[in-house]
mmCIF file of C-alpha atoms in Angstrom:
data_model
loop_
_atom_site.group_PDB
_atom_site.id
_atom_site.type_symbol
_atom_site.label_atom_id
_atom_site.label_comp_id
_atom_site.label_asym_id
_atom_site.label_seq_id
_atom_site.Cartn_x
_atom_site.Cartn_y
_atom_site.Cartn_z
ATOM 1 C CA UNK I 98 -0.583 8.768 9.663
ATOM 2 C CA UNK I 99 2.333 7.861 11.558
ATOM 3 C CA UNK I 100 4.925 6.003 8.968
ATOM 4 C CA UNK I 101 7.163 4.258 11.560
ATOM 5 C CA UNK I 102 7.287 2.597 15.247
ATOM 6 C CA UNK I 103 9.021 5.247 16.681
ATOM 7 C CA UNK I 104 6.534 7.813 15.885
ATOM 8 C CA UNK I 105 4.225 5.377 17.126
ATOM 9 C CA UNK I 106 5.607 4.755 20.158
ATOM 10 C CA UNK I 107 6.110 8.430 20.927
ATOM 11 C CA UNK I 108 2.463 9.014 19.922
ATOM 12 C CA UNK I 109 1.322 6.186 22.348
ATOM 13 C CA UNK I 110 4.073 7.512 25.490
ATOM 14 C CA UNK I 111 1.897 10.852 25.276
ATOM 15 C CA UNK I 112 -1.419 9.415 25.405
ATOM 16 C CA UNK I 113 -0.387 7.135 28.001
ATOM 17 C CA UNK I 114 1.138 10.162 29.953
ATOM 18 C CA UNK I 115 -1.714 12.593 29.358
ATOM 19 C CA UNK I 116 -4.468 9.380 30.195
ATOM 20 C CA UNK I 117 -5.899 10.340 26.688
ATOM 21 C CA UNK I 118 -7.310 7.352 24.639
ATOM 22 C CA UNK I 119 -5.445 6.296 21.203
ATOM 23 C CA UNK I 120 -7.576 4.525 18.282
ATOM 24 C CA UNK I 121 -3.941 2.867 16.146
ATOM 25 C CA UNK I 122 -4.915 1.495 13.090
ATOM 26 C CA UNK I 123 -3.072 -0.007 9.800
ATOM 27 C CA UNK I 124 -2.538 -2.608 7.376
ATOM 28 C CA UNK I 125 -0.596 -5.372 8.009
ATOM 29 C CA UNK I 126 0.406 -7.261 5.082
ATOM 30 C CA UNK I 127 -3.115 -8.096 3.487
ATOM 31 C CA UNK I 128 -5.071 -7.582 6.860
ATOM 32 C CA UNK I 129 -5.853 -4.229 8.874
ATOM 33 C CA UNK I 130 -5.543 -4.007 12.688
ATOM 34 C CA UNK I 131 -7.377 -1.585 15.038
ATOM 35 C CA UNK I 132 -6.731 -1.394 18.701
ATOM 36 C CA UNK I 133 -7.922 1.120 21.136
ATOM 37 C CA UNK I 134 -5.653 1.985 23.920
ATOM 38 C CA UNK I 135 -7.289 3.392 26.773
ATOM 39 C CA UNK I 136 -4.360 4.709 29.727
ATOM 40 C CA UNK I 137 -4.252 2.169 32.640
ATOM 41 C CA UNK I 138 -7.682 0.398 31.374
ATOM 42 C CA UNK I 139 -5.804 -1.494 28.128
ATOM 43 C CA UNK I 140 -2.738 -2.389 26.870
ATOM 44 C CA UNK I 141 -0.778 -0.226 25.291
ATOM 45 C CA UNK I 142 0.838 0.189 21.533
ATOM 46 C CA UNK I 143 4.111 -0.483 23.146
ATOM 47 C CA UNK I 144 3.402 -3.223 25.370
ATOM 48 C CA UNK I 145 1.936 -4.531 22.009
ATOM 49 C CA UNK I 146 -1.232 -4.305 20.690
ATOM 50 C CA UNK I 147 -3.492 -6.530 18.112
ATOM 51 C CA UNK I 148 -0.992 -6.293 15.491
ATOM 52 C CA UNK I 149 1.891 -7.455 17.146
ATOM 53 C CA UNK I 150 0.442 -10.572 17.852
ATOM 54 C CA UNK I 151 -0.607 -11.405 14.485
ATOM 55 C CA UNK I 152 3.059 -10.288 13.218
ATOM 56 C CA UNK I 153 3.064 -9.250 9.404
ATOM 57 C CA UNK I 154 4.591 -6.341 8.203
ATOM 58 C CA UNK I 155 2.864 -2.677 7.826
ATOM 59 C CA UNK I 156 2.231 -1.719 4.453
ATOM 60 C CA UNK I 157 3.596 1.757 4.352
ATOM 61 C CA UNK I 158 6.620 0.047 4.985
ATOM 62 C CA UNK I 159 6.470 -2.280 2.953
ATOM 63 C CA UNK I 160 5.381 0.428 0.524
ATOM 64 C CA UNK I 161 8.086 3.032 1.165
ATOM 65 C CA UNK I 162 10.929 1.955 3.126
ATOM 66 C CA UNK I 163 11.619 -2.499 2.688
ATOM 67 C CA UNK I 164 14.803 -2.259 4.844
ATOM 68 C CA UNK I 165 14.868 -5.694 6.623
ATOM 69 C CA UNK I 166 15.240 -8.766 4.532
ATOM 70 C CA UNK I 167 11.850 -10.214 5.317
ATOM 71 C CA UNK I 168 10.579 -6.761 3.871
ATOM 72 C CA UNK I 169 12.194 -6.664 0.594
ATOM 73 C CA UNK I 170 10.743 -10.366 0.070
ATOM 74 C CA UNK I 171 7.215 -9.460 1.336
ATOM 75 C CA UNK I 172 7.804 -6.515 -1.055
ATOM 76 C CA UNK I 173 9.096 -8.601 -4.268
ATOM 77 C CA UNK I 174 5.937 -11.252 -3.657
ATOM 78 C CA UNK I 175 3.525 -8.120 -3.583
ATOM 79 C CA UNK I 176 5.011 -6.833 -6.557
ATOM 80 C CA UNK I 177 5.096 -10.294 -8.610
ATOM 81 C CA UNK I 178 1.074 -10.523 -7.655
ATOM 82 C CA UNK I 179 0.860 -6.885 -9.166
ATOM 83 C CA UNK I 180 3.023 -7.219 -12.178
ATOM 84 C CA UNK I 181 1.802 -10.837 -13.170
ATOM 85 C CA UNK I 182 -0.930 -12.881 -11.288
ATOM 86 C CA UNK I 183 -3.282 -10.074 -10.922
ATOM 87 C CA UNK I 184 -3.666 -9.087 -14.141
ATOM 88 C CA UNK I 185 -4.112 -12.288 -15.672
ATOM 89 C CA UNK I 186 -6.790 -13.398 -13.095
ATOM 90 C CA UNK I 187 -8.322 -10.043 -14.009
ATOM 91 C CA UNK I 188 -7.932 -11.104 -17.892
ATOM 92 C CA UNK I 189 -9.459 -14.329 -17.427
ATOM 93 C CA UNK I 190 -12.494 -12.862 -15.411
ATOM 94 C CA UNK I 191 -13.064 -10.673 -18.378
ATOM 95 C CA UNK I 192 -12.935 -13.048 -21.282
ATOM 96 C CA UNK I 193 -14.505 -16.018 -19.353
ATOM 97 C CA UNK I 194 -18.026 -13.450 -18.917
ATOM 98 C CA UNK I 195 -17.356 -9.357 -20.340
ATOM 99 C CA UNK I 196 -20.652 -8.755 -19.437
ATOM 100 C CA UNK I 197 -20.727 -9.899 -16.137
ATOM 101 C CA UNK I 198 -17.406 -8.406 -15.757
ATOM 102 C CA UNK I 199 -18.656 -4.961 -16.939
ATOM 103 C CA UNK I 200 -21.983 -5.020 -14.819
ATOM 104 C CA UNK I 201 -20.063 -5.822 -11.639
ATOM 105 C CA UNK I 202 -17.395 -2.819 -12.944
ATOM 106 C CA UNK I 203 -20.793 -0.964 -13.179
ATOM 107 C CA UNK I 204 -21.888 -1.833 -9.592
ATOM 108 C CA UNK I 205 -18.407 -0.962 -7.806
ATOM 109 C CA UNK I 206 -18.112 2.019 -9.910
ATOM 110 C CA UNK I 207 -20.860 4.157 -11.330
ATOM 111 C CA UNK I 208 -23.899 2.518 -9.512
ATOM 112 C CA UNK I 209 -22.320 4.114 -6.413
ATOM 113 C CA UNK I 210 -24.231 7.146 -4.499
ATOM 114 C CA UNK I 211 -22.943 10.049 -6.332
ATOM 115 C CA UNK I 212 -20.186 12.026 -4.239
ATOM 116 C CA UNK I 213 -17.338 10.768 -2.647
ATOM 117 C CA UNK I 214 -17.534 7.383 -3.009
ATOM 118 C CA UNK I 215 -18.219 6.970 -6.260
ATOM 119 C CA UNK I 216 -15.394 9.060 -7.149
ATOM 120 C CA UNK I 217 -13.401 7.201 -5.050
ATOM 121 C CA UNK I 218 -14.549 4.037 -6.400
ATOM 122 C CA UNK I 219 -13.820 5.208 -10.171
ATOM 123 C CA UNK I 220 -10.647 6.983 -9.440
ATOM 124 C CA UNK I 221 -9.550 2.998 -7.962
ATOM 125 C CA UNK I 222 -10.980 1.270 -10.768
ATOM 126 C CA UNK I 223 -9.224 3.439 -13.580
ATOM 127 C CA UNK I 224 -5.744 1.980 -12.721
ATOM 128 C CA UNK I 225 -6.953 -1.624 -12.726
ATOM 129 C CA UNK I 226 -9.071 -1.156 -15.983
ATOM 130 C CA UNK I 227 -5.300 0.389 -17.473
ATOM 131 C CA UNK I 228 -3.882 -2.982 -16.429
ATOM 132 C CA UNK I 229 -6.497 -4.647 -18.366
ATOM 133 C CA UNK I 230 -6.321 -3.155 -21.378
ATOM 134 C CA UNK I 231 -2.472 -3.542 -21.785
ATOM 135 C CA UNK I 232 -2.716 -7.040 -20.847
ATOM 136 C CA UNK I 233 -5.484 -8.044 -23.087
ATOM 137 C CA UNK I 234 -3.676 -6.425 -25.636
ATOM 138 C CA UNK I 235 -0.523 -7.419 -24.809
ATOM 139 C CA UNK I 236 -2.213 -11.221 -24.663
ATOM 140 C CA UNK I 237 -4.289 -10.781 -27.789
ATOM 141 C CA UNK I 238 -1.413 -10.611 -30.041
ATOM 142 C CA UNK I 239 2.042 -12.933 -30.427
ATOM 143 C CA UNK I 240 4.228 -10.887 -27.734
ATOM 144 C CA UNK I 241 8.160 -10.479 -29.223
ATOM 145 C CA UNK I 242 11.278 -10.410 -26.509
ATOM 146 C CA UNK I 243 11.191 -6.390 -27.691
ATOM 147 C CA UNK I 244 7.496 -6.366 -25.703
ATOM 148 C CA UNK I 245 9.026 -8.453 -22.990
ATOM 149 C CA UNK I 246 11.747 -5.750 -22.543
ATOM 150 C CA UNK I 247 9.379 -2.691 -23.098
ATOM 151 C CA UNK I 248 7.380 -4.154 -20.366
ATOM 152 C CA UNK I 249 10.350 -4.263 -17.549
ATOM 153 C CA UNK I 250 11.833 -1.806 -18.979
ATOM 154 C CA UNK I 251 8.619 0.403 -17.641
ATOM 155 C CA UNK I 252 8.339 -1.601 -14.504
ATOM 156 C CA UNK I 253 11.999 -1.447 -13.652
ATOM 157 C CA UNK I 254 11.446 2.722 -14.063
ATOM 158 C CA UNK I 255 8.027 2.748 -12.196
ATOM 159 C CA UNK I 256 9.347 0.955 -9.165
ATOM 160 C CA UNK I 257 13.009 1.963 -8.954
ATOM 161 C CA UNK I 258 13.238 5.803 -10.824
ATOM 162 C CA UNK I 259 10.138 6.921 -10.293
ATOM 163 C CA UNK I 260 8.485 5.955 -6.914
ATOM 164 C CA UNK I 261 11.923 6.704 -5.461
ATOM 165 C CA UNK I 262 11.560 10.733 -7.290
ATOM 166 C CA UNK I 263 7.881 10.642 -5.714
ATOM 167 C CA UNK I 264 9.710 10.039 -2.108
ATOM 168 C CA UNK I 265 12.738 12.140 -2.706
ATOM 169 C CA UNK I 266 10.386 15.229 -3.867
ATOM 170 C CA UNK I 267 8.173 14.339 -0.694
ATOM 171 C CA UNK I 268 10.876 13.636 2.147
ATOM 172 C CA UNK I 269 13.545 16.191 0.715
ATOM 173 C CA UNK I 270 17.200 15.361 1.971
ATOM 174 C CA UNK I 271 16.929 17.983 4.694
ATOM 175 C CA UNK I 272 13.782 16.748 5.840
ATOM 176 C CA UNK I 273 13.548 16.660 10.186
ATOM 177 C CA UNK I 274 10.592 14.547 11.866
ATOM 178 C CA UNK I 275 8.390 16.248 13.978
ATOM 179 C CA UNK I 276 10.876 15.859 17.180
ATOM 180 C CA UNK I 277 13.597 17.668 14.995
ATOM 181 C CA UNK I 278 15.466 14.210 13.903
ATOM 182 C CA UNK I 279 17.120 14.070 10.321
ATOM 183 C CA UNK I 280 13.865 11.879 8.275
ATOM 184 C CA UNK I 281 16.860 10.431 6.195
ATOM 185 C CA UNK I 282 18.821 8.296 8.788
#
């Protein structure tokens, strides 16, 4: 996975040099792109593939590294659907039909062919079924300004101690790309 245009561009400079083919793919805000670059036959990632023309915003940078304005709003709308609309539209799915809601959990989830996908399909569910709980519980009761702070008081360490420690411990400060360049710049 290549987590920025430059390594992209280098990526797609050898390909184009060495006439091999390229399959880029990504997300783009809430879409994916796929385009196949084949040397003198298509164009290629730098003269701008699919996902240049539909514009958006990659997630892994959205994800990791919001640097340009646009970003950090993309970012802050992304996060407001996690933190708040999602998990009410997921609470309000539940109580409208818990059965229903627990047979289609069922279906995505266990019903799957044993191996990797249902693992996969658990190991994605378990997060969202987390959100659930606390906001059914959270909902259930008569929520105090003490929950209200407990609540972005955890948020405001998930997204700005701890995902930041997760990057720090993965891109150390000494950290080089692969063509030798500080990671950090």
């Amino acid at each position: 996975a290549r987590e920025n245009i430059k390594a992209r561009f280098y990526v797609d400079g050898k390909c184009v040099f060495y006439e091999k083919p390229l399959l880029e793919s990504g997300t783009m805000g809430t879409g994916a792109n796929v385009d196949v670059i084949v040397p003198h036959k298509t164009r290629s990632y730098s003269d701008g593939g699919q996902a240049d023309e539909r514009g958006g915003i990659p997630m892994c940078t959205l994800r990791n590294f919001p640097h340009l304005i646009d970003h950090c709003i993309e970012w802050s709308r992304a996060k407001f659907e996690d933190l708040f609309a999602s998990p009410a539209q997921q609470a309000q799915v539940f109580l409208d039909d818990p059965f229903a809601f627990i047979e289609k959990l069922r279906a995505d989830t266990l019903d799957q062919p044993a191996g990797g996908e249902r693992v996969g399909a658990v190991a994605k569910a378990i997060p969202n079924l987390r959100i659930l709980i606390s906001t059914l519980s959270k909902g259930t009761g008569s929520p105090t300004m003490a929950d209200c702070v407990s609540m972005a008081f955890a948020a405001f360490h998930a997204l700005f101690r701890d995902n930041i420690l997760d990057l720090i411990a993965k891109f150390p400060e000494d950290e080089k790309t692969s063509s030798g360049d500080p990671f950090w710049s």
